[in-house]
C-alpha cells in the first residue's frame, strides 16, 4: 500500500515518556525530536516503497485502489518495504497482497525519490507466472491493460505513471534499462 | 555515516506517553509497537543509506572511519538519507560531510538490501570535481586508491566491498551498469 503520510509528529520520548523538544542538536544541521530527560535523539528518515510492473504477454497488471489517498485510481502493486525483508521480497509480498498475483521478479526498473513525502519508490520488472489474480483488501479490482487501454488520467501516483511511461518506451526500443529520477514539487505525487 | 544499529526498542507511545505493547495487530502479519491507550501503531521500516564511488582518473576516494562500528576501516562516503532530500542529494551531502569532497553525480550504480540491519544501500557513480578533499569529523583520513592499492582486507562493509568489486569489473569491461542484490547472513555486513 502506498500512503502519502508525512513523518509523524512526536510528542513524547518513546524511551522514557518525557515530552520531547524539536530543535537542532549541537553539531547537527537539522531540527530533530530530542529528549532533554534521557538524551535520546529520535531521527526520522525516508521510507522505501517497493513494487513491480507485472507483465503478461503485451499487458500490464494494475490495481484500482480501495483506500485513500487516490481511492478509485489505478496503481502498480507497491507498498512500504518492511523490516527483515529485501527490496525484492517486499515487492513480491505487496504484489501478492494487493493483486493476489505471483510474479517472477526481474531487475529493478525505476528508482524515484519523492522528497515531498520523504519516500523513495523502487519498481522491479516482473512476469506474471499465471493468470491467477484477484483484488486484495486494498484493491477494488485488478486487471490487465494493453498500452492503448492504460487509464493514464486515472493513475494514482506520478511514480507509477512515470514507471509505466518508461516501460512502454523501453519496450518500443526493445531493451529494458534502469531509470532513476526525482519527483519534485509543485505537482502532486 | 553508516551505522548498523537495529530498529530501536520502543517503550512508550510518542503520541500519548502510555506504555506500548509489542504484538501482531488485527489483520496484520507482523508484530508492531502499538498503544492500547490512544490506538497508535508505531511502524518501523528499513532505512536508505546513500553514497557514491568518487573517481579521479584511475583512482577511487575512500574514507577511513573515525567512528564505530568498523573504526579504522575504509569505506566509500555514505550515510543515512535524510527527510526532505532526494537520494542523489543525500549522496552529495554525505560525500561533502565525510570526505570534504565535491563530486559530479552520475547514475545509481549499486542497490543492495541488507535485511539483517533493515537497510538498503545505494551507491552512485561520481566524478571528483577537483582534488580538494579532507577528512570530516567521522573520518580519520581520506585518500585516493588505484585498484592495486585498495585495502580489500580493511573494507568496513560488505556493500562497499561489493560496490568496489563491481566498479572495477565494469571498468575492465568498458561499460558501467546498474547492479542490484542482497547481502544475506551469515557473514557480517
Coordinates of C-alpha atoms in Angstrom, one line a residue:
Chain A
X1 CA 0.0 0.0 0.0
X2 CA 1.3 3.4 -0.9
X3 CA 0.3 6.1 1.5
X4 CA 1.5 9.7 1.4
X5 CA 1.7 10.5 5.1
X6 CA 4.5 12.7 6.2
X7 CA 6.8 11.7 9.1
X8 CA 4.7 11.7 12.3
X9 CA 4.9 14.4 14.9
X10 CA 6.4 13.1 18.1
X11 CA 5.1 14.5 21.4
X12 CA 6.7 12.1 23.9
X13 CA 10.0 10.2 24.2
X14 CA 9.5 6.5 23.3
X15 CA 12.4 5.7 25.6
X16 CA 11.4 7.5 28.8
X17 CA 7.9 9.1 28.2
X18 CA 9.1 12.7 28.9
X19 CA 7.9 15.4 26.5
X20 CA 10.3 15.8 23.5
X21 CA 11.6 19.1 22.1
X22 CA 12.1 19.8 18.4
X23 CA 15.3 21.7 17.7
X24 CA 18.7 21.4 16.1
X25 CA 21.0 19.3 18.3
X26 CA 24.6 20.5 18.9
X27 CA 26.8 19.7 15.9
X28 CA 23.8 18.9 13.7
X29 CA 22.2 20.9 10.9
X30 CA 18.6 19.8 11.0
X31 CA 15.9 20.0 13.7
X32 CA 15.3 16.7 15.4
X33 CA 13.0 15.4 18.1
X34 CA 15.1 15.1 21.2
X35 CA 14.6 14.3 24.8
X36 CA 16.1 16.6 27.4
X37 CA 15.4 14.0 30.1
X38 CA 17.2 10.8 28.8
X39 CA 19.2 12.4 25.9
X40 CA 17.7 10.3 23.2
X41 CA 17.5 11.8 19.7
X42 CA 14.6 10.4 17.6
X43 CA 15.8 10.5 14.0
X44 CA 13.2 10.3 11.1
X45 CA 14.3 9.1 7.7
X46 CA 12.7 8.5 4.3
X47 CA 10.8 5.2 3.6
X48 CA 11.2 2.8 0.7
X49 CA 8.1 1.9 -1.3
X50 CA 8.7 -1.3 -3.3
X51 CA 6.6 -2.7 -6.1
X52 CA 6.7 -4.1 -9.6
X53 CA 5.5 -3.9 -13.2
X54 CA 3.7 -7.3 -13.6
X55 CA 3.6 -8.3 -17.3
X56 CA 1.6 -10.9 -19.1
X57 CA 2.4 -11.0 -22.9
X58 CA 1.7 -7.4 -24.0
X59 CA -0.4 -6.4 -21.0
X60 CA 0.4 -4.9 -17.6
X61 CA -1.4 -5.7 -14.3
X62 CA -2.9 -2.7 -12.5
X63 CA -4.8 -2.4 -9.2
X64 CA -7.7 0.0 -8.6
X65 CA -7.3 1.4 -5.1
X66 CA -9.9 0.7 -2.4
X67 CA -8.2 3.1 0.0
X68 CA -7.4 6.7 0.4
X69 CA -5.5 8.6 -0.9
X70 CA -6.4 8.2 -4.6
X71 CA -9.4 5.9 -3.9
X72 CA -10.6 4.5 -7.2
X73 CA -7.4 5.4 -9.1
X74 CA -5.1 2.8 -10.7
X75 CA -1.7 1.8 -9.4
X76 CA 1.0 -0.7 -9.9
X77 CA 1.2 -3.1 -6.9
X78 CA 3.6 -1.5 -4.3
X79 CA 3.9 -0.6 -0.7
X80 CA 6.2 0.1 2.2
X81 CA 9.2 -2.1 2.5
X82 CA 9.1 -4.0 5.8
X83 CA 11.9 -4.8 8.3
X84 CA 13.6 -8.2 7.8
X85 CA 13.0 -8.4 4.1
X86 CA 14.9 -7.4 0.9
X87 CA 13.6 -4.9 -1.6
X88 CA 12.7 -7.7 -3.9
X89 CA 10.9 -9.7 -1.2
X90 CA 8.9 -6.6 -0.4
X91 CA 7.8 -6.2 -4.0
X92 CA 6.7 -9.9 -4.2
X93 CA 4.8 -9.6 -0.9
X94 CA 3.0 -6.4 -2.0
X95 CA 2.1 -7.9 -5.4
X96 CA 0.6 -10.9 -3.6
X97 CA -1.2 -8.8 -1.0
X98 CA -2.7 -6.2 -3.4
X99 CA -3.3 -8.2 -6.6
X100 CA -3.3 -11.8 -5.4
X101 CA -0.7 -12.3 -8.1
X102 CA 2.5 -14.3 -8.2
X103 CA 5.4 -12.9 -10.3
X104 CA 8.9 -13.8 -11.3
X105 CA 10.9 -10.7 -10.4
X106 CA 13.5 -9.3 -12.8
X107 CA 15.9 -6.3 -12.3
X108 CA 15.0 -3.1 -10.6
X109 CA 13.4 -0.8 -13.3
X110 CA 12.9 2.6 -11.7
X111 CA 14.1 4.3 -8.5
X112 CA 12.3 7.6 -7.9
X113 CA 12.9 9.9 -4.9
X114 CA 9.8 11.8 -3.7
X115 CA 11.2 14.2 -1.2
X116 CA 7.9 15.9 -0.6
X117 CA 6.6 12.9 1.3
X118 CA 10.1 11.5 2.3
X119 CA 9.9 8.4 0.1
X120 CA 11.9 6.5 -2.5
X121 CA 9.9 4.3 -4.8
X122 CA 11.5 1.3 -6.4
X123 CA 9.7 -0.7 -9.1
X124 CA 11.1 -4.1 -10.4
X125 CA 10.4 -5.7 -13.8
X126 CA 8.2 -8.7 -13.3
X127 CA 6.5 -11.5 -15.2
X128 CA 3.2 -13.0 -14.0
X129 CA 3.6 -16.7 -13.5
X130 CA 0.0 -17.4 -14.4
X131 CA -3.4 -15.6 -14.8
X132 CA -4.4 -16.2 -11.2
X133 CA -5.0 -12.8 -9.6
X134 CA -7.7 -11.2 -7.5
X135 CA -8.1 -7.9 -5.6
X136 CA -6.7 -7.9 -2.0
X137 CA -8.3 -5.9 0.7
X138 CA -6.7 -2.6 -0.5
X139 CA -7.9 -3.1 -4.1
X140 CA -11.3 -2.7 -5.7
X141 CA -10.3 -4.6 -8.8
X142 CA -7.2 -5.9 -10.6
X143 CA -7.0 -6.0 -14.4
X144 CA -4.6 -6.4 -17.4
X145 CA -4.1 -3.5 -19.7
X146 CA -2.6 -3.1 -23.2
X147 CA -0.8 0.1 -23.8
X148 CA -3.7 1.6 -25.6
X149 CA -6.1 0.9 -22.7
X150 CA -3.9 2.3 -19.9
X151 CA -6.1 4.7 -17.9
X152 CA -3.5 7.5 -18.0
X153 CA -5.8 10.1 -16.5
X154 CA -6.7 7.8 -13.6
X155 CA -3.2 6.8 -12.4
X156 CA -2.9 7.2 -8.7
X157 CA 0.7 8.4 -8.4
X158 CA 3.3 10.2 -10.5
X159 CA 5.9 7.5 -9.8
X160 CA 3.5 4.9 -11.2
X161 CA 2.8 7.0 -14.3
X162 CA 6.5 7.6 -14.9
X163 CA 7.3 3.9 -14.5
X164 CA 4.7 2.9 -17.0
X165 CA 5.9 5.5 -19.4
X166 CA 9.5 4.3 -19.2
X167 CA 8.3 0.7 -19.5
X168 CA 6.4 1.3 -22.8
X169 CA 9.3 3.4 -24.2
X170 CA 11.8 0.7 -23.3
X171 CA 9.6 -2.0 -24.9
X172 CA 9.4 0.0 -28.1
X173 CA 13.3 0.3 -28.1
X174 CA 13.5 -3.4 -27.5
X175 CA 15.7 -3.0 -24.4
X176 CA 14.8 -2.5 -20.8
X177 CA 17.1 -0.3 -18.8
X178 CA 17.2 1.2 -15.3
X179 CA 15.7 4.6 -14.7
X180 CA 16.4 6.8 -11.7
X181 CA 15.0 10.2 -11.1
X182 CA 13.2 12.6 -8.7
X183 CA 9.6 13.7 -8.4
X184 CA 9.7 17.3 -7.3
X185 CA 7.1 19.9 -6.5
X186 CA 4.9 21.6 -7.3
X187 CA 2.6 18.9 -8.9
X188 CA 1.1 16.3 -6.6
X189 CA 2.7 12.9 -6.2
Chain B
X1 CA 27.8 7.8 8.3
X2 CA 26.9 4.2 8.1
X3 CA 25.8 2.7 11.4
X4 CA 24.5 -0.8 11.9
X5 CA 22.0 -0.2 14.6
X6 CA 18.8 -2.2 14.5
X7 CA 15.4 -0.5 14.8
X8 CA 15.0 0.9 18.3
X9 CA 13.0 -0.7 21.1
X10 CA 10.0 1.5 21.9
X11 CA 8.8 1.6 25.5
X12 CA 6.3 4.4 25.4
X13 CA 3.9 5.9 22.9
X14 CA 5.3 9.0 21.3
X15 CA 1.7 10.3 20.8
X16 CA 0.3 9.9 24.4
X17 CA 3.2 8.6 26.6
X18 CA 1.4 5.4 27.6
X19 CA 3.5 2.2 27.7
X20 CA 3.4 0.4 24.3
X21 CA 2.7 -3.3 23.7
X22 CA 4.6 -5.4 21.0
X23 CA 2.2 -7.8 19.3
X24 CA 0.6 -8.5 15.9
X25 CA -2.4 -6.1 15.3
X26 CA -5.7 -7.5 14.0
X27 CA -5.4 -8.0 10.2
X28 CA -1.6 -7.7 10.2
X29 CA 1.0 -10.4 10.0
X30 CA 3.9 -8.9 11.9
X31 CA 4.4 -7.7 15.5
X32 CA 4.2 -3.9 15.8
X33 CA 4.6 -1.5 18.7
X34 CA 1.1 -0.4 19.4
X35 CA -0.6 1.8 22.0
X36 CA -3.7 0.4 23.8
X37 CA -4.4 3.8 25.2
X38 CA -4.6 6.0 22.0
X39 CA -4.6 3.3 19.4
X40 CA -1.5 4.5 17.5
X41 CA 0.6 1.8 15.7
X42 CA 4.3 2.7 15.5
X43 CA 5.6 1.2 12.3
X44 CA 9.3 0.6 11.8
X45 CA 10.7 0.4 8.3
X46 CA 14.1 -0.1 6.6
X47 CA 16.4 2.9 6.1
X48 CA 18.2 4.0 3.0
X49 CA 21.9 4.5 3.1
X50 CA 23.1 6.7 0.1
X51 CA 26.7 7.3 -1.0
X52 CA 28.9 7.3 -4.1
X53 CA 32.1 6.0 -5.8
X54 CA 34.1 9.2 -6.2
X55 CA 36.6 8.8 -9.0
X56 CA 39.6 10.8 -10.1
X57 CA 41.3 9.4 -13.3
X58 CA 42.0 5.8 -12.3
X59 CA 41.7 6.2 -8.6
X60 CA 38.8 6.0 -6.1
X61 CA 38.4 8.1 -3.0
X62 CA 38.0 6.1 0.3
X63 CA 37.5 7.4 3.9
X64 CA 39.0 5.7 6.9
X65 CA 36.3 5.6 9.7
X66 CA 36.8 7.6 12.9
X67 CA 33.8 6.0 14.5
X68 CA 32.4 2.7 15.5
X69 CA 31.5 0.3 14.1
X70 CA 34.5 -0.6 12.0
X71 CA 36.7 2.1 13.4
X72 CA 39.9 2.4 11.3
X73 CA 38.4 0.5 8.4
X74 CA 37.9 2.1 4.9
X75 CA 34.6 2.9 3.4
X76 CA 33.1 4.8 0.5
X77 CA 31.4 8.1 1.6
X78 CA 27.8 7.2 2.5
X79 CA 25.2 7.7 5.2
X80 CA 21.6 7.7 6.1
X81 CA 19.3 9.5 3.7
X82 CA 17.6 12.4 5.4
X83 CA 14.0 13.7 5.1
X84 CA 13.4 16.5 2.5
X85 CA 16.2 15.4 0.2
X86 CA 16.5 13.1 -2.9
X87 CA 18.7 10.0 -2.9
X88 CA 21.3 11.9 -5.0
X89 CA 21.2 15.0 -2.8
X90 CA 21.9 12.7 0.2
X91 CA 24.9 11.1 -1.5
X92 CA 26.3 14.6 -2.3
X93 CA 25.8 15.7 1.3
X94 CA 27.5 12.7 2.8
X95 CA 30.4 12.9 0.4
X96 CA 31.0 16.5 1.4
X97 CA 30.5 15.8 5.2
X98 CA 32.8 12.7 5.3
X99 CA 35.4 13.5 2.7
X100 CA 35.2 17.2 2.2
X101 CA 34.8 16.4 -1.4
X102 CA 32.6 17.8 -4.2
X103 CA 31.5 15.4 -6.9
X104 CA 29.5 15.4 -10.1
X105 CA 27.0 12.6 -9.6
X106 CA 26.2 10.0 -12.3
X107 CA 23.7 7.2 -12.4
X108 CA 22.9 4.9 -9.4
X109 CA 25.5 2.1 -9.6
X110 CA 24.5 -0.4 -6.9
X111 CA 21.4 -1.0 -4.8
X112 CA 21.9 -3.6 -2.1
X113 CA 19.4 -4.8 0.5
X114 CA 20.9 -5.6 3.9
X115 CA 17.9 -7.2 5.7
X116 CA 19.9 -8.1 8.8
X117 CA 20.1 -4.4 9.8
X118 CA 17.0 -3.3 7.9
X119 CA 18.9 -1.1 5.4
X120 CA 19.1 -0.6 1.6
X121 CA 22.4 0.8 0.4
X122 CA 22.5 2.8 -2.8
X123 CA 25.8 4.0 -4.3
X124 CA 26.0 6.4 -7.3
X125 CA 28.8 6.7 -9.8
X126 CA 30.6 10.0 -9.3
X127 CA 33.5 12.1 -10.5
X128 CA 35.5 14.3 -8.2
X129 CA 35.3 17.9 -9.5
X130 CA 38.8 18.7 -8.1
X131 CA 41.4 17.3 -5.7
X132 CA 40.2 19.3 -2.7
X133 CA 39.2 16.8 0.0
X134 CA 39.8 16.4 3.7
X135 CA 38.5 14.1 6.4
X136 CA 35.3 15.3 8.1
X137 CA 34.5 14.6 11.8
X138 CA 33.7 10.9 11.1
X139 CA 36.8 10.2 9.1
X140 CA 40.4 9.7 10.2
X141 CA 41.8 10.2 6.7
X142 CA 40.7 10.4 3.1
X143 CA 42.8 9.1 0.2
X144 CA 42.7 8.1 -3.5
X145 CA 43.5 4.4 -4.3
X146 CA 44.4 2.7 -7.5
X147 CA 42.8 -0.8 -8.0
X148 CA 46.1 -2.5 -6.9
X149 CA 46.3 -0.4 -3.7
X150 CA 42.7 -0.9 -2.5
X151 CA 42.9 -2.2 1.1
X152 CA 40.5 -5.1 0.5
X153 CA 41.0 -6.7 3.9
X154 CA 40.3 -3.4 5.7
X155 CA 37.0 -2.5 3.9
X156 CA 34.3 -1.6 6.5
X157 CA 31.2 -3.0 5.0
X158 CA 30.3 -5.8 2.5
X159 CA 28.1 -3.4 0.5
X160 CA 31.2 -1.2 0.0
X161 CA 33.4 -4.1 -1.0
X162 CA 30.8 -5.4 -3.4
X163 CA 30.3 -2.0 -5.0
X164 CA 34.1 -1.6 -5.5
X165 CA 34.3 -5.1 -7.0
X166 CA 31.5 -4.3 -9.5
X167 CA 33.1 -0.9 -10.3
X168 CA 36.5 -2.4 -11.2
X169 CA 34.8 -5.2 -13.2
X170 CA 32.7 -2.8 -15.1
X171 CA 35.7 -0.6 -15.8
X172 CA 37.5 -3.6 -17.3
X173 CA 34.5 -4.3 -19.5
X174 CA 34.5 -0.7 -20.6
X175 CA 30.8 -0.2 -19.6
X176 CA 29.2 0.7 -16.3
X177 CA 25.8 -0.9 -15.5
X178 CA 23.5 -1.0 -12.5
X179 CA 23.9 -3.8 -10.0
X180 CA 21.2 -4.8 -7.6
X181 CA 21.5 -7.5 -5.0
X182 CA 21.1 -8.6 -1.4
X183 CA 23.6 -9.1 1.4
X184 CA 22.4 -12.0 3.4
X185 CA 23.6 -13.8 6.5
X186 CA 25.6 -15.4 7.9
X187 CA 28.7 -13.2 7.1
X188 CA 28.8 -9.8 8.8
X189 CA 27.8 -6.7 6.9

